[in-house]
Each structure stands twice: as structure tokens, then as C-alpha cells.
Coordinates of C-alpha atoms in Angstrom, one line a residue:
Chain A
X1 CA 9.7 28.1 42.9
X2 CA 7.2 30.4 44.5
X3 CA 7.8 31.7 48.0
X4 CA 4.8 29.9 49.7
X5 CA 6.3 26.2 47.8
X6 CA 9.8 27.5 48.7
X7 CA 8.3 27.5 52.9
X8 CA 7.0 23.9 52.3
X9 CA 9.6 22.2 50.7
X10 CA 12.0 23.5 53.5
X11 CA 9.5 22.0 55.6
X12 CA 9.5 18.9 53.6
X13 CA 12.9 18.5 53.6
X14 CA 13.9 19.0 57.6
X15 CA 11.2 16.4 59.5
X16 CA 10.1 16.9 63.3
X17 CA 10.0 13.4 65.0
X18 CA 7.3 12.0 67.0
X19 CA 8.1 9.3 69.5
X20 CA 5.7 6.7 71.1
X21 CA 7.5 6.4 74.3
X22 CA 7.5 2.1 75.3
X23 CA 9.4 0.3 73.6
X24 CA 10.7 2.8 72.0
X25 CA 12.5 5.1 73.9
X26 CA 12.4 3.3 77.0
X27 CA 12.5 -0.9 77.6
X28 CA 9.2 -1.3 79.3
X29 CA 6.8 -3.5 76.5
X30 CA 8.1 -6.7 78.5
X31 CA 7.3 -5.4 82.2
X32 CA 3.6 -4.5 80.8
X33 CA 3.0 -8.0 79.1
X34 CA 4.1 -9.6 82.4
X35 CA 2.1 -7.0 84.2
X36 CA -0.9 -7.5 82.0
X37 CA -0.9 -11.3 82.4
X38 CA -0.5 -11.1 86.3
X39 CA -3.8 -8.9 86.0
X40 CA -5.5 -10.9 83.8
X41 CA -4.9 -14.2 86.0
X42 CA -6.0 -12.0 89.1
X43 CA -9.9 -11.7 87.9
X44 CA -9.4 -15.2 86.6
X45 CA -8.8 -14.8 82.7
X46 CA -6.4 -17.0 80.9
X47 CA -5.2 -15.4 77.6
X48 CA -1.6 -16.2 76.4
X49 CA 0.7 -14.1 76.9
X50 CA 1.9 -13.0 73.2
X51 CA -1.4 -12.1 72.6
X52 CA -1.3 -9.7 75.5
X53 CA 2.4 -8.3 73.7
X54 CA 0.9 -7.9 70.4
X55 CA -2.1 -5.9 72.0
X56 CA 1.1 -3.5 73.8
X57 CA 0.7 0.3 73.0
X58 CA -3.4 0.4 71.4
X59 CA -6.0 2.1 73.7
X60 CA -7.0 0.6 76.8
X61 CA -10.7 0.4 75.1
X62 CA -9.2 -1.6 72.5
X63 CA -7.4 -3.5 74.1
X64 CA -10.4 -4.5 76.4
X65 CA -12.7 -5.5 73.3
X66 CA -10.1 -7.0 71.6
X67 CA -9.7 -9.3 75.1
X68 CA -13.7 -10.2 74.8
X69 CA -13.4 -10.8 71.1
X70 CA -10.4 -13.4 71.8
X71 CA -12.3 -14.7 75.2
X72 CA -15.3 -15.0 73.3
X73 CA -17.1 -14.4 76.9
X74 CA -18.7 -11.5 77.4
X75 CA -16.8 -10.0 81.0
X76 CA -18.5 -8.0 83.3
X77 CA -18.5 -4.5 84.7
X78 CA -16.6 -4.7 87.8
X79 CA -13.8 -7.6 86.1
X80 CA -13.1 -4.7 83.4
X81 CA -13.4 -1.7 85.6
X82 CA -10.9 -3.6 88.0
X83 CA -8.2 -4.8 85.4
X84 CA -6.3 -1.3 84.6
X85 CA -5.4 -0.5 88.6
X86 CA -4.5 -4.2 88.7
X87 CA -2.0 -3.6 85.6
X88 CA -0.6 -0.7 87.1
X89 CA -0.1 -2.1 90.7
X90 CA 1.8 -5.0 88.9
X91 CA 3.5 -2.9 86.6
X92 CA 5.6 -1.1 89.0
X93 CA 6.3 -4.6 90.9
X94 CA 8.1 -5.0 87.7
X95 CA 9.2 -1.2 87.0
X96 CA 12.8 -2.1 88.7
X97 CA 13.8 -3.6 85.0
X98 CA 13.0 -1.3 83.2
X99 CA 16.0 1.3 81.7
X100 CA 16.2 3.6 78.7
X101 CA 16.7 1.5 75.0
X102 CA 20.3 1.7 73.8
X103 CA 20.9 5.0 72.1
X104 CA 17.3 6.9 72.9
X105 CA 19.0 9.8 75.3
X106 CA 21.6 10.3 72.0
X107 CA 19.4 10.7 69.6
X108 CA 16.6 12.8 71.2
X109 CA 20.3 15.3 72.3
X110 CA 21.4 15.1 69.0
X111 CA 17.9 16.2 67.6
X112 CA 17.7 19.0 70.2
X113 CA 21.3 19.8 68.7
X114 CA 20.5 20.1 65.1
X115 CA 17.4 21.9 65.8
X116 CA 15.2 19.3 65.1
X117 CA 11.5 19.4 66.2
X118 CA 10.4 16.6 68.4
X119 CA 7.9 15.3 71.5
X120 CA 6.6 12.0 73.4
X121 CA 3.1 10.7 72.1
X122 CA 2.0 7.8 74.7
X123 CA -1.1 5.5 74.8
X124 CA 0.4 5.4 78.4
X125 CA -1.1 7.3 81.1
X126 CA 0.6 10.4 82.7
X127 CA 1.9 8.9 85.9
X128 CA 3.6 6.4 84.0
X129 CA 5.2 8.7 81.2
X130 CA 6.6 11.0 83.6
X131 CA 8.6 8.5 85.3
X132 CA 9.7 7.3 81.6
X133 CA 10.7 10.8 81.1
X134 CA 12.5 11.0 84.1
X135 CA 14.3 7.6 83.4
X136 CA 15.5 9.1 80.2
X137 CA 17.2 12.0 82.0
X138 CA 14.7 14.6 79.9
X139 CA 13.3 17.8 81.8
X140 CA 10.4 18.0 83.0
X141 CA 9.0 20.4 80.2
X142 CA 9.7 17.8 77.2
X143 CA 6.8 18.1 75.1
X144 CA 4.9 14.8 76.1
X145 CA 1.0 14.4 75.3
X146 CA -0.1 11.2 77.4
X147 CA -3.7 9.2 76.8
X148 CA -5.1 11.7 79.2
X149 CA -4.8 14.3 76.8
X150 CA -6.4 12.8 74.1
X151 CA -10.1 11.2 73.3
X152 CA -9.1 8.2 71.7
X153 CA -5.4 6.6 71.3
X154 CA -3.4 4.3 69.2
X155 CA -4.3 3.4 66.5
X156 CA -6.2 6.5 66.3
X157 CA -4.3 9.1 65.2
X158 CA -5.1 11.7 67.8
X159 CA -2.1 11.1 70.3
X160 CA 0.4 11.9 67.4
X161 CA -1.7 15.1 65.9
X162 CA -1.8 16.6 69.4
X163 CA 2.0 16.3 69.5
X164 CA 2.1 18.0 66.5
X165 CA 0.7 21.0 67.5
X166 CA 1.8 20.8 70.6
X167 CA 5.2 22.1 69.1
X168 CA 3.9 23.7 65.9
X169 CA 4.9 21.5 63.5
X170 CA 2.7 19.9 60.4
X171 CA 1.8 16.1 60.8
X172 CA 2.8 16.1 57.3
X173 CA 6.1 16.9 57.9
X174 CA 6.2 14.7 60.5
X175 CA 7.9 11.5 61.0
X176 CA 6.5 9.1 63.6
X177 CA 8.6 6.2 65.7
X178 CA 7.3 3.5 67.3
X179 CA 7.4 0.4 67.8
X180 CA 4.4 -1.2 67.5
X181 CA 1.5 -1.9 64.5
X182 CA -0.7 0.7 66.3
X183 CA 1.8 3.4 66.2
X184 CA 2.1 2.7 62.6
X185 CA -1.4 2.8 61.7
X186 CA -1.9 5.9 64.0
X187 CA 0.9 7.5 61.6
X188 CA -1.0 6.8 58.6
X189 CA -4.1 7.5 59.7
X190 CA -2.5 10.4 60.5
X191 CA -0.6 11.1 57.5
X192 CA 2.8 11.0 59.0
X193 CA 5.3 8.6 58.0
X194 CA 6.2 6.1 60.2
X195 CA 9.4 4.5 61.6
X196 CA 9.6 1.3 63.1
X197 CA 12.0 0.1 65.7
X198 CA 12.3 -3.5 66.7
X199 CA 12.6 -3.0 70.4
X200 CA 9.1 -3.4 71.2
X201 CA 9.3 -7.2 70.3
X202 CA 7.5 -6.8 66.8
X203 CA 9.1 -8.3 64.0
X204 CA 10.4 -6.5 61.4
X205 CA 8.1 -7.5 58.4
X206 CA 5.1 -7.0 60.7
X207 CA 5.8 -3.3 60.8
X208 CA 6.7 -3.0 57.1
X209 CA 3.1 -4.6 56.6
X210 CA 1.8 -2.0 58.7
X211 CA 3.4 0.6 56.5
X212 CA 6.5 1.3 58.1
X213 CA 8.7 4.1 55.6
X214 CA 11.7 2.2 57.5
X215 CA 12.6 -0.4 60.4
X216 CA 15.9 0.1 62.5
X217 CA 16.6 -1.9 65.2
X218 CA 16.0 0.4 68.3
X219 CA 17.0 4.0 68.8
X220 CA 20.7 4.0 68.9
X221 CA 20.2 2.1 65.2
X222 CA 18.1 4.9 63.9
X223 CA 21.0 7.5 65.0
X224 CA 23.4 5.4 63.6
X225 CA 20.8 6.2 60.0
X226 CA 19.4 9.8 60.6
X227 CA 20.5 10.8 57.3
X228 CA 18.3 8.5 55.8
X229 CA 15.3 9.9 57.1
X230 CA 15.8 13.7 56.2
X231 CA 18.3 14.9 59.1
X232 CA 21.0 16.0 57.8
X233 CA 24.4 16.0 60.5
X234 CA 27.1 18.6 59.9
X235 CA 30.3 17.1 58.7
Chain B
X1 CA 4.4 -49.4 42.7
X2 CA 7.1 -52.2 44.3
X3 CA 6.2 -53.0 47.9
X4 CA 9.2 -50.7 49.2
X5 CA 8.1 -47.8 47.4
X6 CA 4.8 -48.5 49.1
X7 CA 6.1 -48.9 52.4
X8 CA 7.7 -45.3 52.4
X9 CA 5.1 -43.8 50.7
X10 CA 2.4 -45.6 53.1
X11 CA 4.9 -43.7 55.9
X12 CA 5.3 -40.5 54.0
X13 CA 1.7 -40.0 54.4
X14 CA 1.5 -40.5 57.6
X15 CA 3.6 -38.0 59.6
X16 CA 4.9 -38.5 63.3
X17 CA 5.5 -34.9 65.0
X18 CA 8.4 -33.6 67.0
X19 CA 7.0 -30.5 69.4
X20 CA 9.0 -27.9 70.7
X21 CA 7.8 -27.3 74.6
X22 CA 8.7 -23.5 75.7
X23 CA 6.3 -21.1 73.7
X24 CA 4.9 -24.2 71.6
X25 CA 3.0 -26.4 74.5
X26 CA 3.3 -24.2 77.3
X27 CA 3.1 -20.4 77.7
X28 CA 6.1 -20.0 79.2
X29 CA 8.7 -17.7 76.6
X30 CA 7.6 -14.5 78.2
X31 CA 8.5 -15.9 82.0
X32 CA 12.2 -17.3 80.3
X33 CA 12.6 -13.9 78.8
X34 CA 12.2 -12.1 82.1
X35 CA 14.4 -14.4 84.2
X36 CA 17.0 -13.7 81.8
X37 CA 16.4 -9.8 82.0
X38 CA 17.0 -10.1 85.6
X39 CA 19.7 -13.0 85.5
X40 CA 21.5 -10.7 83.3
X41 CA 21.2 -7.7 85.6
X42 CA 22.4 -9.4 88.4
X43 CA 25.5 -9.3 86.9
X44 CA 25.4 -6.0 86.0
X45 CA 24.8 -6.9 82.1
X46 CA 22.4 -4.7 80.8
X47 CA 20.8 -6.1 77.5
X48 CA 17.6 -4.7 75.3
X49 CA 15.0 -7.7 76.4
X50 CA 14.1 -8.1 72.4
X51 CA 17.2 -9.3 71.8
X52 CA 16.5 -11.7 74.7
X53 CA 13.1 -12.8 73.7
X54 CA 14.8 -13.8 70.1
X55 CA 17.5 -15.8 71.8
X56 CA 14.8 -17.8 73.8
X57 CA 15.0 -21.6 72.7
X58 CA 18.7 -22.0 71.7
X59 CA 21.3 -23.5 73.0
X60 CA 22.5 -22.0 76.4
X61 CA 26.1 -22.0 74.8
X62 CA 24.9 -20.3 71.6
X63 CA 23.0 -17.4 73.5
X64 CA 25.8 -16.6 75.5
X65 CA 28.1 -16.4 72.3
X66 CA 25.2 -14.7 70.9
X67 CA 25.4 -12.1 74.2
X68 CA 29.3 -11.8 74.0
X69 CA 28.8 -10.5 70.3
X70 CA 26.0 -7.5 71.6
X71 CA 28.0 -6.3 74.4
X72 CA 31.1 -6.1 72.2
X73 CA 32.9 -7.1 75.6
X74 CA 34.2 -10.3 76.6
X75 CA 32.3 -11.6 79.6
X76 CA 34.8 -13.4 82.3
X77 CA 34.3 -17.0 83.4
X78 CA 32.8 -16.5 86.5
X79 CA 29.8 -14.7 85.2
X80 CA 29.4 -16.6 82.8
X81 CA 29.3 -19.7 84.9
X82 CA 26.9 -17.9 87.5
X83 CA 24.1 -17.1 84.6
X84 CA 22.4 -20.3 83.9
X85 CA 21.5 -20.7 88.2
X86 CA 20.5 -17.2 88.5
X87 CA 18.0 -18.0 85.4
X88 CA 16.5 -20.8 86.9
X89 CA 16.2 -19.1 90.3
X90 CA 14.5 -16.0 88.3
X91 CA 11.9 -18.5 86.0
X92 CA 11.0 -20.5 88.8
X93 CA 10.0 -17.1 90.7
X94 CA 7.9 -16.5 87.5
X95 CA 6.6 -20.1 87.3
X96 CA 3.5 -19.5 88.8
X97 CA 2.0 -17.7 85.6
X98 CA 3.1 -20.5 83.6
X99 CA 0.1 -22.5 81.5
X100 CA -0.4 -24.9 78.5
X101 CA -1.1 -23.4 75.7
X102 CA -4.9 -23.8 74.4
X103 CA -5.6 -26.7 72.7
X104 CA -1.9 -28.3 73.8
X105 CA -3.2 -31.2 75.5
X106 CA -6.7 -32.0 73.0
X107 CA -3.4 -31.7 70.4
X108 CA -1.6 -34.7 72.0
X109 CA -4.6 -36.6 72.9
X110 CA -6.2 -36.5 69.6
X111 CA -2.2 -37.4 68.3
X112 CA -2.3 -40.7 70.7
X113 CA -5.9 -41.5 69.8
X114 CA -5.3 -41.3 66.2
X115 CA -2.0 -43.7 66.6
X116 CA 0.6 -40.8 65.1
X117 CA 3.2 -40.9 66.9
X118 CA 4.9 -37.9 68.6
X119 CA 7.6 -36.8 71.1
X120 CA 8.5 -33.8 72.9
X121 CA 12.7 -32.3 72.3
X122 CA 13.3 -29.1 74.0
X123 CA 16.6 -27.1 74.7
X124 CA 15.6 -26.8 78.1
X125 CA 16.8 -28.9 81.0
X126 CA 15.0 -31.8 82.2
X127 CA 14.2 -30.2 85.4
X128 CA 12.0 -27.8 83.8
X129 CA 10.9 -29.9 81.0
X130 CA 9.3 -32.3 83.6
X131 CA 7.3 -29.1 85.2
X132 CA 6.2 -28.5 82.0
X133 CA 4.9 -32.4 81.0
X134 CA 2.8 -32.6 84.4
X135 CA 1.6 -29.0 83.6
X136 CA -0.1 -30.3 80.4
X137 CA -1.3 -33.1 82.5
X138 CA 1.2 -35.8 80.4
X139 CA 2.1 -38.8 81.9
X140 CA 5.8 -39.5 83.2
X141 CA 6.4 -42.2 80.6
X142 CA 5.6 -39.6 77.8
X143 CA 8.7 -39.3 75.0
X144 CA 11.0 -36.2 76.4
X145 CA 14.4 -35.6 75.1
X146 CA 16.1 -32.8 76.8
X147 CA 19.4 -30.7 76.4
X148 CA 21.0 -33.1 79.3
X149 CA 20.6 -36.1 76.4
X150 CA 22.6 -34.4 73.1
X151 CA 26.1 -32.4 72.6
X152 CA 24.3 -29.6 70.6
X153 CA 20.8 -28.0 71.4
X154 CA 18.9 -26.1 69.0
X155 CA 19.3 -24.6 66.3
X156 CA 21.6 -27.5 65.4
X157 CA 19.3 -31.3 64.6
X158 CA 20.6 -33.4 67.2
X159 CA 17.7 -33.1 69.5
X160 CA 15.0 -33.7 67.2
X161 CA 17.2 -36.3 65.5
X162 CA 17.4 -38.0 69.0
X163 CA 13.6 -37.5 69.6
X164 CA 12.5 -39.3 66.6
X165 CA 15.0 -42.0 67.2
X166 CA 13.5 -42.5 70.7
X167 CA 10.0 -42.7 68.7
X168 CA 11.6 -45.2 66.2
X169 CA 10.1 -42.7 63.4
X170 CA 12.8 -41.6 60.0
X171 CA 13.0 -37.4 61.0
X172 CA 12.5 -37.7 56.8
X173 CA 8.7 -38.6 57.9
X174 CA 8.5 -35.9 60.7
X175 CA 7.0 -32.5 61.1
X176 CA 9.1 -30.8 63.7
X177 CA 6.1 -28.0 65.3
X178 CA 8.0 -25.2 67.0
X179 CA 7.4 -21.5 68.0
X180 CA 11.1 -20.1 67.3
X181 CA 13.7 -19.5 64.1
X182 CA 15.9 -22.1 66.3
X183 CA 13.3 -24.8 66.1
X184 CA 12.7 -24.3 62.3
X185 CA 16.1 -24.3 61.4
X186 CA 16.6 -26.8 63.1
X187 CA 14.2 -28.7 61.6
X188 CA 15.7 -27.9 58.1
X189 CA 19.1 -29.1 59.1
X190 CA 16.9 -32.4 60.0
X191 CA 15.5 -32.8 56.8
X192 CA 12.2 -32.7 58.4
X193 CA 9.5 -30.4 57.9
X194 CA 9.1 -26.9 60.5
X195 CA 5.6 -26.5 61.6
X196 CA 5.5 -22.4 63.2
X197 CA 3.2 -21.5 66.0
X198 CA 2.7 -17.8 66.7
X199 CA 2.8 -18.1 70.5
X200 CA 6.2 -17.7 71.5
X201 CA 5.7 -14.0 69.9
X202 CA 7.7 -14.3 66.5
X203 CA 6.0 -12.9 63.5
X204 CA 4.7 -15.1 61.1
X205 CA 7.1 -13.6 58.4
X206 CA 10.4 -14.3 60.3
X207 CA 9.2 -18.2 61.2
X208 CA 7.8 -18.6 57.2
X209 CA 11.4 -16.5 56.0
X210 CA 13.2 -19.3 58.9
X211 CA 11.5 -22.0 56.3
X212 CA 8.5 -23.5 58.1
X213 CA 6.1 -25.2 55.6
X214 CA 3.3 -23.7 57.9
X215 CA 1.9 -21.4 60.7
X216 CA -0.6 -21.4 62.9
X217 CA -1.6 -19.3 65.6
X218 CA -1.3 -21.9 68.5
X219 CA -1.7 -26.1 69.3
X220 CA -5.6 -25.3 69.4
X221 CA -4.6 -23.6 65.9
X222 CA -2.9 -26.3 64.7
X223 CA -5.5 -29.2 65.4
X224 CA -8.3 -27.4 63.7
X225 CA -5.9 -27.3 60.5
X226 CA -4.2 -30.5 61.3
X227 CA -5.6 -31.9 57.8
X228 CA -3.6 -29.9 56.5
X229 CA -0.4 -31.5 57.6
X230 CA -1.0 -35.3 56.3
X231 CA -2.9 -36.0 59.3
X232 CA -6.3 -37.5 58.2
X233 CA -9.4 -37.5 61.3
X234 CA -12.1 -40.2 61.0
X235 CA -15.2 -38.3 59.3

């Protein structure tokens, strides 16, 4: 094996991880459908409410045409440019609820441990993914990269490369979690592979349909399997 | 063919339908799941609200087994006994957001006006299922069977066995529509066919894998296919 393939099968062969942050890491996906419905009803739209969960975690944009598409009304300026402060103000009516998923402080430790590369990649704004941060005990320098950060989010796949270089690691060594459809399309549109967790509210063969390389149940399940996604734990 | 072949396969043709009412008729699973998140932190039980949201629609005695079996602790009488009140408190502080589905009530009318008959069998209490029938506008009269009328709730038969008794209907001629794994299976242990609707949040895989015969996104879903389910509209 030649030096330079010798470097990039080492690479290969010890992943960095790339978290989406709700759902994921932290239980949150069910406070932002409520918050999101609450909004909705507040300029007077009427959309069910697992239509609003399976929309959880894509850009804002997105999630605004994908609204008009399924309202088949066109909406106007000021309902749109109301609805994200009307989220927000709702979601943290709800934000008392929300608590770290089983297992995510663990695993991100045990990562940090073994010497694992990892950050936070959020369709969430900043304000919001500080507190999550903060909720899951991390310091305030974890690598995070928020929608702020980026020009376009899930399931575009510039939220993930940014965390990627954020801490110098190649997308294609990269292994992204999440626990929506988006994140998984951001990871292959990416290049990454992607890992699904069901704590989002997904089901599991949604996410294998949307190219999930494996689905564990939520954080403390994927610890439970590390070794099967190229960490290796000393005996 | 002899004239009692005839008869059943003059009945066979002609379904009657046994609905589901959380997440099937009204858009209410997302405002259960929540009452239970904070029912459940009330008494200082802290459980991932997926597992929650997939519990939604059983029986009250199975969820709590169900609960015993994910905190891998026994839970003591008392708070067991407090849960179901605190979760009524919580859901009717949710109530508010609660609405029929679309296309729930052009669903029963076109039913009625067609002469199929149908009846409504939900796990819930009567309480909240009569909220629900004047939320879609029903009339009191309309055929309810609630958890109060049968021993076992879903995802054993008895209530849609009872419901198509009250309709005077063989369950072997029914099509059970429901939004849960409980209502499908359910259904199977009825011998009658499970009808899936995507708005309680399930994915379609995990109601087809549960054994409905079809899905459909929602009631307004279902009528536009209802051809498709022995149900045959005037040209």
C-alpha cells in the first residue's frame, strides 16, 4: 500500500460523526410540531399536524413552500414573514419538556474519549442550539454550525460540509446522524453516510428509504452499536 | 350460485367500516402525545416522547405495561393510579388545537348518503370521544363504542367486534380504517380488513408491515380512493 492510500484508509477506517442536533441529541421534534401548529392556527392556517412533524429539521424556506404546495393557497408576505417569531415564541412556551435523548451525553463523552472527531450541524437557529448545547451539559466551544452559518439547510448538504471543516475532517469519512429524511438526504448529497435514529418520530423504513447505512433507536442505542459503525472501543 | 352464497357474496361486496377516532377522524395524536410527556413528568418519569407517540391508541393498561418494560423499574401503585387524570388534565389544556381531519366529515356523510354503514370504536374514554363526535359536527345518536363498553381496548378485537355488533354488520364484511399498528392489529385479530391513514404520524411501511390492505394519506385521502375499497359511487 502506498503512503498517500495507507493516510486514507486510516481515514477510512476511524469515521468523525456529524450530529443534527433535534431529535437527535436532544427530545425537542415534539415541542416544535406543537409549536409549529400553535403558529400556524395563529395567522389562521389549518394543516395537520403530522404533516407539520414530517416537515421537522428541512430549511425554513422549504418548509414554507412545502406549506403553500399542501395549502394550495398562495399566502402572503406579512402571514409568512410573521410565522417563524410566532414558532419561536411558542416554542419556548413548550421548551420546559424538552431534555437530552437517552444516552446522547454518553456517547458524544465516549467519542471525545476515543478521539473521535465530531460537531452539531442544525437547521435550527443559533439561539436555539445554544440552549440545546447547554441542555446537554457540552461547553460552550462544541463545534456547532447553526442555519445562520450556512446559505441553504437540510436537505442541502451545506450544514453538514461546514461541520466538516469546521473540525478538519473529510465528508467522506464522515458519518452523519439524524433523525429525519432531510438529514439523510443532506448526507448523501453530501456524500457522507448516514445514520438514522428513531427518536425524531420517523419510522424506521422511512429512513432506510432515504438511504440510511443503519437505524438505531436513539443515541444511547447507537453506543450500545459503535463498533458497528467503524469505532472501535478498547477491550 | 345458491341464494346463501348470494346473500354473503351480495354483503361481501358491500363493506360497512369501523373508524378509529384519535389520529384517524380528528387531529388529535400529537395533543395525546404531549399530555402524556407532561403526565409522565409530573411524576418524575422521564420517557423519550417517540416511544409515547407509538403507544398512542392502546389500551391504557397495555401502555403502562408497555412503560414499566422501558423504565426497567417497577412503578408503585399510586403513580400509577394518578397517570390517567393527570393525562386528561394535560389533553384538555391542549384541546383547543384539536380539529377533524380534512375530508373526515364529507367521509361520513358521503358513507350515510351512500347507505354503508359505519361506526366509530376508539380506546379512548367516552368523555373525550363525545368532544371529538361534536367536533366533526356528528350527531349524538351517531354509533360510538368506547373503552368504558369492552374488557380489552386495542390492539386486542373486542372493540371493533362490539362496534360492528352495535351496527348489526359480520366484522368478516368490515374494513376497520385506523391510523395506528394497534388498530390494524386489531383489525387482523377481527378477521376484518385494516384500512391505514398516515395522520396519526406512522410510516406507511410500519402500518402496511402491521398488515393493512391499504393506506392513504388521510379521510379526504381515503374518499377519493374509496373505489378502491368495495365502495362503488353513483357515476
Amino acid at each position: 500500500m502506498s503512503e498517500d492510500a495507507a493516510v486514507e484508509f486510516e481515514a477510512r477506517s476511524h469515521p468523525a460523526f456529524l450530529f443534527d442536533l433535534d431529535g437527535t441529541l436532544i427530545d425537542s421534534v415534539y415541542q416544535h410540531v406543537i409549536a409549529w401548529r400553535e403558529a400556524l392556527q395563529e395567522v389562521g392556517i389549518n394543516l395537520s399536524v403530522w404533516k407539520i412533524h414530517r416537515r421537522i429539521g428541512m430549511s425554513g424556506g422549504l418548509f414554507v413552500s412545502a406549506l403553500a404546495r399542501e395549502l394550495e393557497t398562495p399566502l402572503d408576505r406579512d402571514t409568512l414573514a410573521a410565522l417563524p417569531a410566532l414558532h419561536g415564541d411558542a416554542f419556548l412556551r413548550h421548551y420546559d419538556g424538552v431534555r437530552p435523548l437517552p444516552g446522547a451525553r454518553e456517547l458524544l463523552t465516549t467519542l471525545t474519549e476515543l478521539g473521535v472527531p465530531w460537531a452539531i450541524a442544525t437547521s435550527g437557529a443559533e439561539r436555539y442550539a445554544r440552549r440545546g448545547v447547554e441542555l446537554l451539559g457540552l461547553p460552550p466551544d462544541t463545534p456547532l454550525i447553526t442555519r445562520d452559518q450556512v446559505r441553504y439547510a437540510k436537505p442541502d448538504p451545506d450544514l453538514f460540509l461546514a461541520a466538516a471543516e469546521l473540525i478538519g475532517v473529510d465528508i467522506r469519512d464522515s458519518m452523519v446522524v439524524g433523525d429525519s429524511v432531510w438529514d439523510l438526504l443532506a448526507a448523501r448529497r453530501a456524500r457522507a453516510l448516514g445514520i438514522g435514529l428513531l427518536s425524531g418520530g420517523y419510522g424506521r423504513e422511512e429512513l432506510i428509504y432515504s438511504g440510511a447505512y443503519r437505524v438505531y433507536e436513539d443515541p444511547r442505542d447507537l453506543l450500545a452499536h459503535i463498533d458497528e459503525v467503524g469505532v472501535r472501543r478498547p477491550l
